[in-house]
Structure formats: C-alpha cells, structure tokens
Coordinates of C-alpha atoms in Angstrom, one line a residue:
X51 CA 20.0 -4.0 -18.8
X52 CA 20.1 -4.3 -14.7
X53 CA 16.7 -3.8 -13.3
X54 CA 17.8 -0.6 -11.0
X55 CA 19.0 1.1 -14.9
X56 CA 16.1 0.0 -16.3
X57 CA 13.7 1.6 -13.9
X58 CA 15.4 4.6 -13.8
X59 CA 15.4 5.0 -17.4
X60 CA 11.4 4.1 -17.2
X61 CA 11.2 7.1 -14.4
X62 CA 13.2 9.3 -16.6
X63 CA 10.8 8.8 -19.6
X64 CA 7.6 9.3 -17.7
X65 CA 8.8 12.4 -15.9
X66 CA 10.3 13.7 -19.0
X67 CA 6.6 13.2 -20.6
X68 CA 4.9 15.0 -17.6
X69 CA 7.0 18.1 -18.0
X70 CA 5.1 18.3 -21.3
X71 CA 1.6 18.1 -19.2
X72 CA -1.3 19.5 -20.5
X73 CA -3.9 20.4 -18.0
X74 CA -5.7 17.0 -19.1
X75 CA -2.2 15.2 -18.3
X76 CA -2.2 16.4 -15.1
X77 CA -5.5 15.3 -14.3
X78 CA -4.0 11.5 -15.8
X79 CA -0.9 12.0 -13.7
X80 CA -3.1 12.9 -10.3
X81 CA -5.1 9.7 -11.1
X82 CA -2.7 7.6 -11.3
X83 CA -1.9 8.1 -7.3
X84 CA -5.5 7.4 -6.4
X85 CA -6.2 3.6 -5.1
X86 CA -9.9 2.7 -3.8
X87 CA -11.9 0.6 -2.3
X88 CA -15.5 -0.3 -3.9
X89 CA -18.7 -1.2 -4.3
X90 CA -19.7 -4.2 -6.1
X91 CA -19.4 -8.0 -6.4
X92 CA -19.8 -9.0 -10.0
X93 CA -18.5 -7.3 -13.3
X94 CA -22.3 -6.6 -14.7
X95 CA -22.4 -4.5 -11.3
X96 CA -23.1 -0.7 -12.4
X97 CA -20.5 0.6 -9.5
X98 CA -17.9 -2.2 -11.5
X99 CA -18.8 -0.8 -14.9
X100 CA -17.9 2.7 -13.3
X101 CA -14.7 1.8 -12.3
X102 CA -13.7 0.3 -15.2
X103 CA -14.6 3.6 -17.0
X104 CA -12.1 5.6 -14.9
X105 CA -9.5 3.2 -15.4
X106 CA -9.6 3.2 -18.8
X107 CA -9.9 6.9 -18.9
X108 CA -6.2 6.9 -16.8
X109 CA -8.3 9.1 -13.7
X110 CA -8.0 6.2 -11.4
X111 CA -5.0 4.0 -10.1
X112 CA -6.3 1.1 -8.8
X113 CA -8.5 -0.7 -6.9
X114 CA -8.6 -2.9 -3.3
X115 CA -10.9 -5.8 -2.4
X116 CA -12.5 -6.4 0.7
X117 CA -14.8 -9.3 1.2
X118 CA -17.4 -7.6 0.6
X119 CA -16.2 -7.4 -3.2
X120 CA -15.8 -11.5 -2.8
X121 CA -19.1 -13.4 -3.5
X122 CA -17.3 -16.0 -5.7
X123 CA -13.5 -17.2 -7.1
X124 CA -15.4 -17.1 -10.7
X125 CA -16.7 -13.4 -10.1
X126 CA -13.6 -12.2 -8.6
X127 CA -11.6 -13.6 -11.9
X128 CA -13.9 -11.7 -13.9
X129 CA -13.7 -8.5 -12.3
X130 CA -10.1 -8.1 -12.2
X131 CA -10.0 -9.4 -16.1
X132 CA -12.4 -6.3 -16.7
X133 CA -10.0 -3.6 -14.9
X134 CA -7.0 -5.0 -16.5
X135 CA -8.6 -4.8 -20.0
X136 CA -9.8 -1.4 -19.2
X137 CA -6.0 -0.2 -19.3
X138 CA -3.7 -2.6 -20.6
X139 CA -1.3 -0.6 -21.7
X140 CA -1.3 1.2 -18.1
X141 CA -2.7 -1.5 -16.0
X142 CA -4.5 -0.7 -13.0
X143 CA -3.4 -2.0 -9.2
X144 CA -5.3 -4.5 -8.3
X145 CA -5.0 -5.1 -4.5
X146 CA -6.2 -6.9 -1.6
X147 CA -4.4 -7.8 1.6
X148 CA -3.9 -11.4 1.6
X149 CA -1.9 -12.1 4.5
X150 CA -3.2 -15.4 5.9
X151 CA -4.8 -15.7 9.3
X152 CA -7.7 -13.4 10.5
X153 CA -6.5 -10.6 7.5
X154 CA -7.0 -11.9 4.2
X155 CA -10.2 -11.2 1.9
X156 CA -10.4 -14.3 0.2
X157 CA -11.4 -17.3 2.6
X158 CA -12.4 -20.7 2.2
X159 CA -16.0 -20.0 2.5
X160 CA -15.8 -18.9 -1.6
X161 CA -13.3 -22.1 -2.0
X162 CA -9.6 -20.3 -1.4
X163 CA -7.5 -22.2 0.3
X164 CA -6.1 -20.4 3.5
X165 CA -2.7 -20.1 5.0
X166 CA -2.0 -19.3 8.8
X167 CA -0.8 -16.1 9.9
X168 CA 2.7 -14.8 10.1
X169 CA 3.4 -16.1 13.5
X170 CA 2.4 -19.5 12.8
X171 CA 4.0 -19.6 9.5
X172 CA 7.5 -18.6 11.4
X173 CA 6.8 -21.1 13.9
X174 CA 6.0 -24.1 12.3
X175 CA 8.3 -23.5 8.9
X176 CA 11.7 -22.8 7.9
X177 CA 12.2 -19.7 5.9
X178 CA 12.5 -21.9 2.5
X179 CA 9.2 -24.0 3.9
X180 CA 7.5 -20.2 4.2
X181 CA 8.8 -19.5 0.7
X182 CA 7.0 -22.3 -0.8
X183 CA 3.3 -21.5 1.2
X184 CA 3.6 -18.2 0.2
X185 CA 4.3 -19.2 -3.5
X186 CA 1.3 -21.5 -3.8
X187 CA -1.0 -18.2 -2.5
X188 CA 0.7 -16.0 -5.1
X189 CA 0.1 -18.4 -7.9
X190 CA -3.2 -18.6 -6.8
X191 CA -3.9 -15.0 -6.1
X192 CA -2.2 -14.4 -10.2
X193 CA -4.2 -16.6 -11.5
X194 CA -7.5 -14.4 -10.3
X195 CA -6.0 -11.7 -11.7
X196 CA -4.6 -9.8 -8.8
X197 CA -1.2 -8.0 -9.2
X198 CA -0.8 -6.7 -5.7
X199 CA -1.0 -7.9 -2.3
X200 CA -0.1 -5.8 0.7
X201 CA 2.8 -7.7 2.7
X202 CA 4.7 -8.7 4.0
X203 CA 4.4 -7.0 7.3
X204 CA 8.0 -6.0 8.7
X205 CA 6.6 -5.2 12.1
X206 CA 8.1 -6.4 15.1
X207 CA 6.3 -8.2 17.9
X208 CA 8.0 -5.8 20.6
X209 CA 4.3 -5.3 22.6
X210 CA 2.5 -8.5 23.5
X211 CA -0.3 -6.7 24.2
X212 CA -1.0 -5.4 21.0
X213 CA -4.0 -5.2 19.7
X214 CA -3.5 -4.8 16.0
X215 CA -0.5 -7.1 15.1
X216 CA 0.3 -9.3 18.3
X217 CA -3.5 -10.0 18.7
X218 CA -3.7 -11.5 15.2
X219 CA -0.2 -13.2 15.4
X220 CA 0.7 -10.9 12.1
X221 CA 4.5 -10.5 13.0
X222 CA 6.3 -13.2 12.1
X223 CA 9.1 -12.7 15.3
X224 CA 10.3 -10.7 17.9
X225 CA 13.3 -9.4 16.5
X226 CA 14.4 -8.2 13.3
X227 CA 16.5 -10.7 12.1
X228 CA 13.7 -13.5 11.9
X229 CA 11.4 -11.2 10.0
X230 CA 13.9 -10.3 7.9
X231 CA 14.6 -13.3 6.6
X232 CA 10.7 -14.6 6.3
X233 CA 9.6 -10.9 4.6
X234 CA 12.2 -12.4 2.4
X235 CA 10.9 -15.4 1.5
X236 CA 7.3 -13.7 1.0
X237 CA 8.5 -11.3 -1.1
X238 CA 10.6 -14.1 -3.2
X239 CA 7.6 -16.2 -3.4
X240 CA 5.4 -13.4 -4.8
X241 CA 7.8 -12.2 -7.3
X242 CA 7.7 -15.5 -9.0
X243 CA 4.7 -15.3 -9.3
X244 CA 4.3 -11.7 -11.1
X245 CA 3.0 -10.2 -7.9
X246 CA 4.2 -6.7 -6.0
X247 CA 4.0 -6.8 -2.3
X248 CA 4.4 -4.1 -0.1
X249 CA 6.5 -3.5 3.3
X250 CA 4.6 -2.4 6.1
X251 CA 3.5 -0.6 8.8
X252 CA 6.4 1.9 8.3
X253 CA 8.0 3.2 10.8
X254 CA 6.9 0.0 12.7
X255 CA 3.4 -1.0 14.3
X256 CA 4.8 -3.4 16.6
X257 CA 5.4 -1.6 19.4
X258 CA 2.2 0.6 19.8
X259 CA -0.1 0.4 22.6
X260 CA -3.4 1.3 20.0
X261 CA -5.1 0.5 17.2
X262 CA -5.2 3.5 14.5
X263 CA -7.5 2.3 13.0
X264 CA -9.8 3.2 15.7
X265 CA -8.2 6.2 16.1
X266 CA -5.3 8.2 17.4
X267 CA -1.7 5.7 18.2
X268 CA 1.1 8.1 19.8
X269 CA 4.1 5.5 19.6
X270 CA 6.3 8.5 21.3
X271 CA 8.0 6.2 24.6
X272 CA 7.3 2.6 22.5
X273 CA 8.6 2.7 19.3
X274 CA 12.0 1.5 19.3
X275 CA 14.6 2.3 16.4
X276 CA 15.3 -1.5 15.9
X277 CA 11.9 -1.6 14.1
X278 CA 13.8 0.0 11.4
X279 CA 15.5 -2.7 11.0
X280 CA 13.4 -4.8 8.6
X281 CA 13.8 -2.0 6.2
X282 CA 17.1 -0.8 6.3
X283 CA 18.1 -4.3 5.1
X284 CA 14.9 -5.5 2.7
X285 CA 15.7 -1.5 0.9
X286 CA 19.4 -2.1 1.2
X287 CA 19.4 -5.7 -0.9
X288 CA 17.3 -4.0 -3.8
X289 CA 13.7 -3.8 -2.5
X290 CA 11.8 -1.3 -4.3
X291 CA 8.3 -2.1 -4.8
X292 CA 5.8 -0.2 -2.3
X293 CA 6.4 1.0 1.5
X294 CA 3.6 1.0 3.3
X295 CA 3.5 3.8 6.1
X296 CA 1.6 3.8 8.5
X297 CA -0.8 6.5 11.3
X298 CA 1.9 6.4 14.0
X299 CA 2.5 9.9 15.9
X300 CA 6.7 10.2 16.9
X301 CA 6.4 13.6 18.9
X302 CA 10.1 13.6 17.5
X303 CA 9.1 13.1 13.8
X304 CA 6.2 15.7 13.3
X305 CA 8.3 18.8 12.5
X306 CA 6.6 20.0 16.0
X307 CA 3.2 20.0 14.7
X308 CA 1.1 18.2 17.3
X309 CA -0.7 15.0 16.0
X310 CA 0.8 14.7 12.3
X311 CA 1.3 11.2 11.9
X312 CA 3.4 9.3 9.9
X313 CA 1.5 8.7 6.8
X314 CA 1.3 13.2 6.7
X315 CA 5.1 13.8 8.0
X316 CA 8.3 15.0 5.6
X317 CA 10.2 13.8 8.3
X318 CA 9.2 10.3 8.1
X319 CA 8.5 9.5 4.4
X320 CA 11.0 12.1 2.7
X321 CA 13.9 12.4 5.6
X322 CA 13.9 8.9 6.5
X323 CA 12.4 6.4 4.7
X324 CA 13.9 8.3 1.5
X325 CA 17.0 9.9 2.3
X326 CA 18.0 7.8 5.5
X327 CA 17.3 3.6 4.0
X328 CA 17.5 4.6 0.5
X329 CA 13.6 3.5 -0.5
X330 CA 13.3 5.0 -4.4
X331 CA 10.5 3.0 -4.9
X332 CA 6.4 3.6 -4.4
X333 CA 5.0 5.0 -1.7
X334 CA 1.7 4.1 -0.5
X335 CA -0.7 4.8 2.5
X336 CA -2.6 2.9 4.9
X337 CA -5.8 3.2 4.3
X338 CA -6.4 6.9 5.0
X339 CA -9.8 6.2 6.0
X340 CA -8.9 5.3 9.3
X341 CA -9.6 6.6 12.4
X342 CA -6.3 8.0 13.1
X343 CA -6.8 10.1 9.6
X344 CA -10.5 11.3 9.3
X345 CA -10.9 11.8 13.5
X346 CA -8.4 14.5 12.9
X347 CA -8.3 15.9 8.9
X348 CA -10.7 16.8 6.5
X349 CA -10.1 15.4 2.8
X350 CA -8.0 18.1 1.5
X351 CA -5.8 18.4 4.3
X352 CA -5.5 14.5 4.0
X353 CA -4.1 14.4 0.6
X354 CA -2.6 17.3 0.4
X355 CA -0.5 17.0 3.2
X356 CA 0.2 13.4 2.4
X357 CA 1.6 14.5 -1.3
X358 CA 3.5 17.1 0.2
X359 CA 5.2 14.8 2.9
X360 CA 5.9 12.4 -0.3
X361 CA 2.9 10.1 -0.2
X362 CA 2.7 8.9 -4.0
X363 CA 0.0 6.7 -3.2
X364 CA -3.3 7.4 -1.7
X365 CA -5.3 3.9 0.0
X366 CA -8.9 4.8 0.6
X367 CA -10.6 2.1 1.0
X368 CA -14.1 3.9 0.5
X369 CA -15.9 2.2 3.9
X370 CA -16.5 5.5 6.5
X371 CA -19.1 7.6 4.0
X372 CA -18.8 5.2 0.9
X373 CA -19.3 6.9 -2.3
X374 CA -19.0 6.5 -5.8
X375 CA -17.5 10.0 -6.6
X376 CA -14.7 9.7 -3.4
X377 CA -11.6 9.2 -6.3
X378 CA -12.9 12.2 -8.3
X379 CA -13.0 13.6 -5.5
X380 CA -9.6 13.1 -4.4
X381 CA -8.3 13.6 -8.3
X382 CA -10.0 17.1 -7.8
X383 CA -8.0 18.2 -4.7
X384 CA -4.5 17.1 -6.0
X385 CA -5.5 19.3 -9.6
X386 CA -6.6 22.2 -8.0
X387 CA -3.8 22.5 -6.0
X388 CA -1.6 21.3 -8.2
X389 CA -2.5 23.9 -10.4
X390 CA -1.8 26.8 -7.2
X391 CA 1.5 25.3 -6.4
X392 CA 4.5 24.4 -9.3
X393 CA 6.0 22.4 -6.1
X394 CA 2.7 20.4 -5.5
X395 CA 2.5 19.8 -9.3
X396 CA 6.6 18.7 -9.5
X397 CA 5.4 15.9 -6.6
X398 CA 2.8 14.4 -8.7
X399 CA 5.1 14.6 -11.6
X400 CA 7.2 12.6 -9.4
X401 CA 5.3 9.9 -7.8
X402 CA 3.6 9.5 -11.3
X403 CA 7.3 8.5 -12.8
X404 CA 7.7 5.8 -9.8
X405 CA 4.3 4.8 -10.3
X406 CA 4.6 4.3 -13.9
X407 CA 8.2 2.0 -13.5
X408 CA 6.5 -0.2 -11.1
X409 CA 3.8 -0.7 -13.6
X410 CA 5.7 -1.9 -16.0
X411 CA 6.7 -4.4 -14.1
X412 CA 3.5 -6.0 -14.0
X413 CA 2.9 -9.1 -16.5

C-alpha cells in the first residue's frame, strides 16, 4: 500500500476510535499531544520512574532531553529503553535536538561523537557528503533509543546579525535552494535510520532581529515570503513528519490580535501551513516555555489557544518553574475544555489521529 494511503487509513482508524471516547479516552487522546522536558539522569531516578508511569498509562506523549538528562551514553540507553517498554504498543516520543554545533544535547564530554553545525556542514560537504554525516548521528542517536530529533532547520540565513540562528551558524545557506536540498539529505539520512525529524522554525527564523526565547520577536518588516520556500517544496515531495512553528509575531498573520505569535495563530498553522503548502502531518511547538510565550500568556491561554490555532503538539521543556505535575497539568486544561467545547474536543480528536499515524511509523 503507498505510504500517503496507508497513513490515511491509520488516521481514519484512530479518529474513527475517538468518536467512541469515553471521558477516560479523552483524557488518553489529550495526553497523547503533551511532550516534556524532565527531571532526572538515570532510570532508578524517582522523577524517571514517574514518567514512565504516565507513559504507560497513555497520559503523556513524550519526552525531550536536555543535558541535563545526559550524565552517561549507558544511562541515556537505559532511560529511553524504559519509556519505550512503558508503551510499546503506543510508543512514546523520545526527543532531543541534535543538530551539531553549539545545539545538540549529547557532546563528547559523555563520549558522543560531534558533528559541526549546519553552516559548516554546507560549506565543507556536498549534499550526498551531508547525507552520510548526518546518517552516522542517526544511527548513533537509534541505537540509544531516541526516535526523534528536531531538524533539520529550514531557516534561511537572511539577517547576519542574528542572534539565534546566524550566531550559531544553524542555517545551512542563504537562499532557499541550498537548504533545500541539505534539509533533504538530513532528513534522508534520519529516515534510514528509523528516526522522525522535524522542519523548523515555521514561518522562518532567519530573518528576525531577536531571540524568542528571550522574549518578544516581531518579524513584521524582516520576514520575507521566500523563507517559505523550504517548506513549500520539502511538503510538496511528500514530507509529513513534524512542522515545527515557531514564536514569530507577522502583524499581518495575527487575525488583528496584537502580539499572537505564530505558534497561537489560525492564520499561520491552519491557513497556511495547512491549507496553503499542503502539511497533513504533525504539528508541534517550540518549546512554549519561552520567553516569547510565558512573558505574555498564562498556561491555559497557552494551550488552549495553541489547540485551537491547530497545534497538535505541545513542547514544554519543563525549565522556567520546573515541576513534576506540569503535563497533568496541561492534560487537565485540554480535558476541561474539551469537555465545554465539542469543537475543542473534535481538535484533539484530530491531532490524536495524526499523532497516532506518525507513531506507527516508529520501529
């Protein structure tokens, strides 16, 4: 059967089995949207046991390393056996960004073997030559247990000055063309290997003049609409794995609501990363810890807003009040209000059919 069939006929199922939800099945369905960050370093870790707990009890998505989860290849391995074995039937995300350069959460300090960032990469390889680094990290980063890593990034290098993807040399080029084709070879290499990967910053990063994850970026007079470019054509040849979007303010995309950035807007993530480029895959948020998000919303305008603007999953990585009970939490919000609004409850119902086809992907 051709893959795009066979998804849809996984989506179809799942959302056929949510329209028979019990309230419990909701609560399974909101889970399923929540990814977090956590505490911990080693599976005998109480905070680790936790998690595994929710995982296995389908009230939790996934989970997201930082180096702070990292204090050995060994641990790490065990960890993510742990998770997987908590669900195997439903596996958990397990995620990190592994990017090379300055943004990657395992380092050669606990023995990984680093890769340069996307600039370098691009400068010093052929596409096919990037293909092959980026398949020896994938391989290496299966073998731990991982099943997501969050990249490529599709930004452009439009602003030198930069301070969050210039400044790290995390574009791979200047113009859309030459990211194109290296996103491609990342992706390629990581599908070999059983991994998902993950376009981002939708709409485009690479223009902005801030950093949102210090707080408010307005991208109004920078963003140009060639920085769509990287996704019109990755979505157009059959990429359907996650979307990444981004805390970018388009005075032009907010629906006139002052501030709404492009993780919260319909305009964006429904009108035109869905209906314009095509994207039918998973939706997933920067982290929505970020400046940009918590200087401005509390936690229920946060995720509601997000689901309602077609979010279908939520990235916290649990670092600006961390706390054990931030995905029940979360789950909490989308149940209640899922339970006042049959349209909030039909988006869950949604996102937890794409969800579950992208699963099932996983080996």
């Amino acid at each position: 059967m051709p893959k795009s069939l066979l998804r849809l006929s996984l989506l179809l199922i799942a959302t056929t089995c949510a329209g028979a939800a019990s309230a419990q099945t909701l609560e399974e369905m909101a889970g399923q949207m929540i990814l977090v960050g956590f505490a911990g370093d080693d599976v005998d870790d109480v905070s680790v046991a936790a998690l595994r707990e929710e995982i296995a009890g389908g009230h939790l998505g996934g989970v997201m390393y930082l180096r702070s989860n990292v204090k050995s290849l060994t641990a790490v391995e065990e960890m993510n056996a742990a998770f997987r074995a908590a669900s195997p039937d439903l596996p958990p995300f397990i995620s990190l960004d592994q990017e090379g350069g300055s943004v990657e959460r395992l380092t050669r300090a606990v023995g990984f073997e680093e890769i340069p960032n996307a600039a370098t990469v691009a400068a010093r390889n052929s596409p096919e030559g990037a293909e092959a680094i980026y398949g020896t990290l994938a391989q290496r980063l299966a073998a731990l247990g991982f099943n997501v890593n969050f990249g490529p990034v599709a930004d452009i290098n439009l602003n030198p000055d930069n301070q969050i993807i210039a400044r790290y040399g995390r574009a791979f080029a200047t113009d859309a063309e030459t990211v194109i084709a290296y996103d491609t070879a990342f992706i390629r290499a990581h599908e070999a290997a059983g991994l998902l990967t993950s376009l981002k910053h939708f709409p485009g990063h690479g223009s902005s003049t801030a950093d949102s994850h210090e707080g408010f970026v307005d991208i109004t007079g920078t963003w140009q609409e060639s920085e769509l470019e990287p996704y019109r054509e990755l979505i157009g040849e059959g990429y359907d794995e996650f979307v990444m979007v981004g805390h970018l303010y388009h005075a032009d995309y907010s629906g006139g609501v002052e501030g709404l950035p492009s993780s919260l807007s319909p305009q964006w993530i429904t009108g035109v990363l869905r209906e314009e480029l095509g994207f039918d895959g998973v939706v997933i948020s920067d982290d929505l810890e970020m400046g940009a998000i918590r200087q401005h919303f509390t936690l229920r305008e946060t995720v509601t807003q997000a689901v309602r603007a077609g979010m279908d999953v939520l990235l916290f990585s649990n670092t600006a009040e961390p706390r054990a009970s931030l995905a029940d939490e979360i789950r909490e919000i989308l149940v209640a209000e899922a339970q006042a609004d049959p349209a909030f409850a039909a988006r869950i119902e949604e996102s937890y059919g794409r969800i579950v086809a992208l699963k099932a992907r996983i080996r």
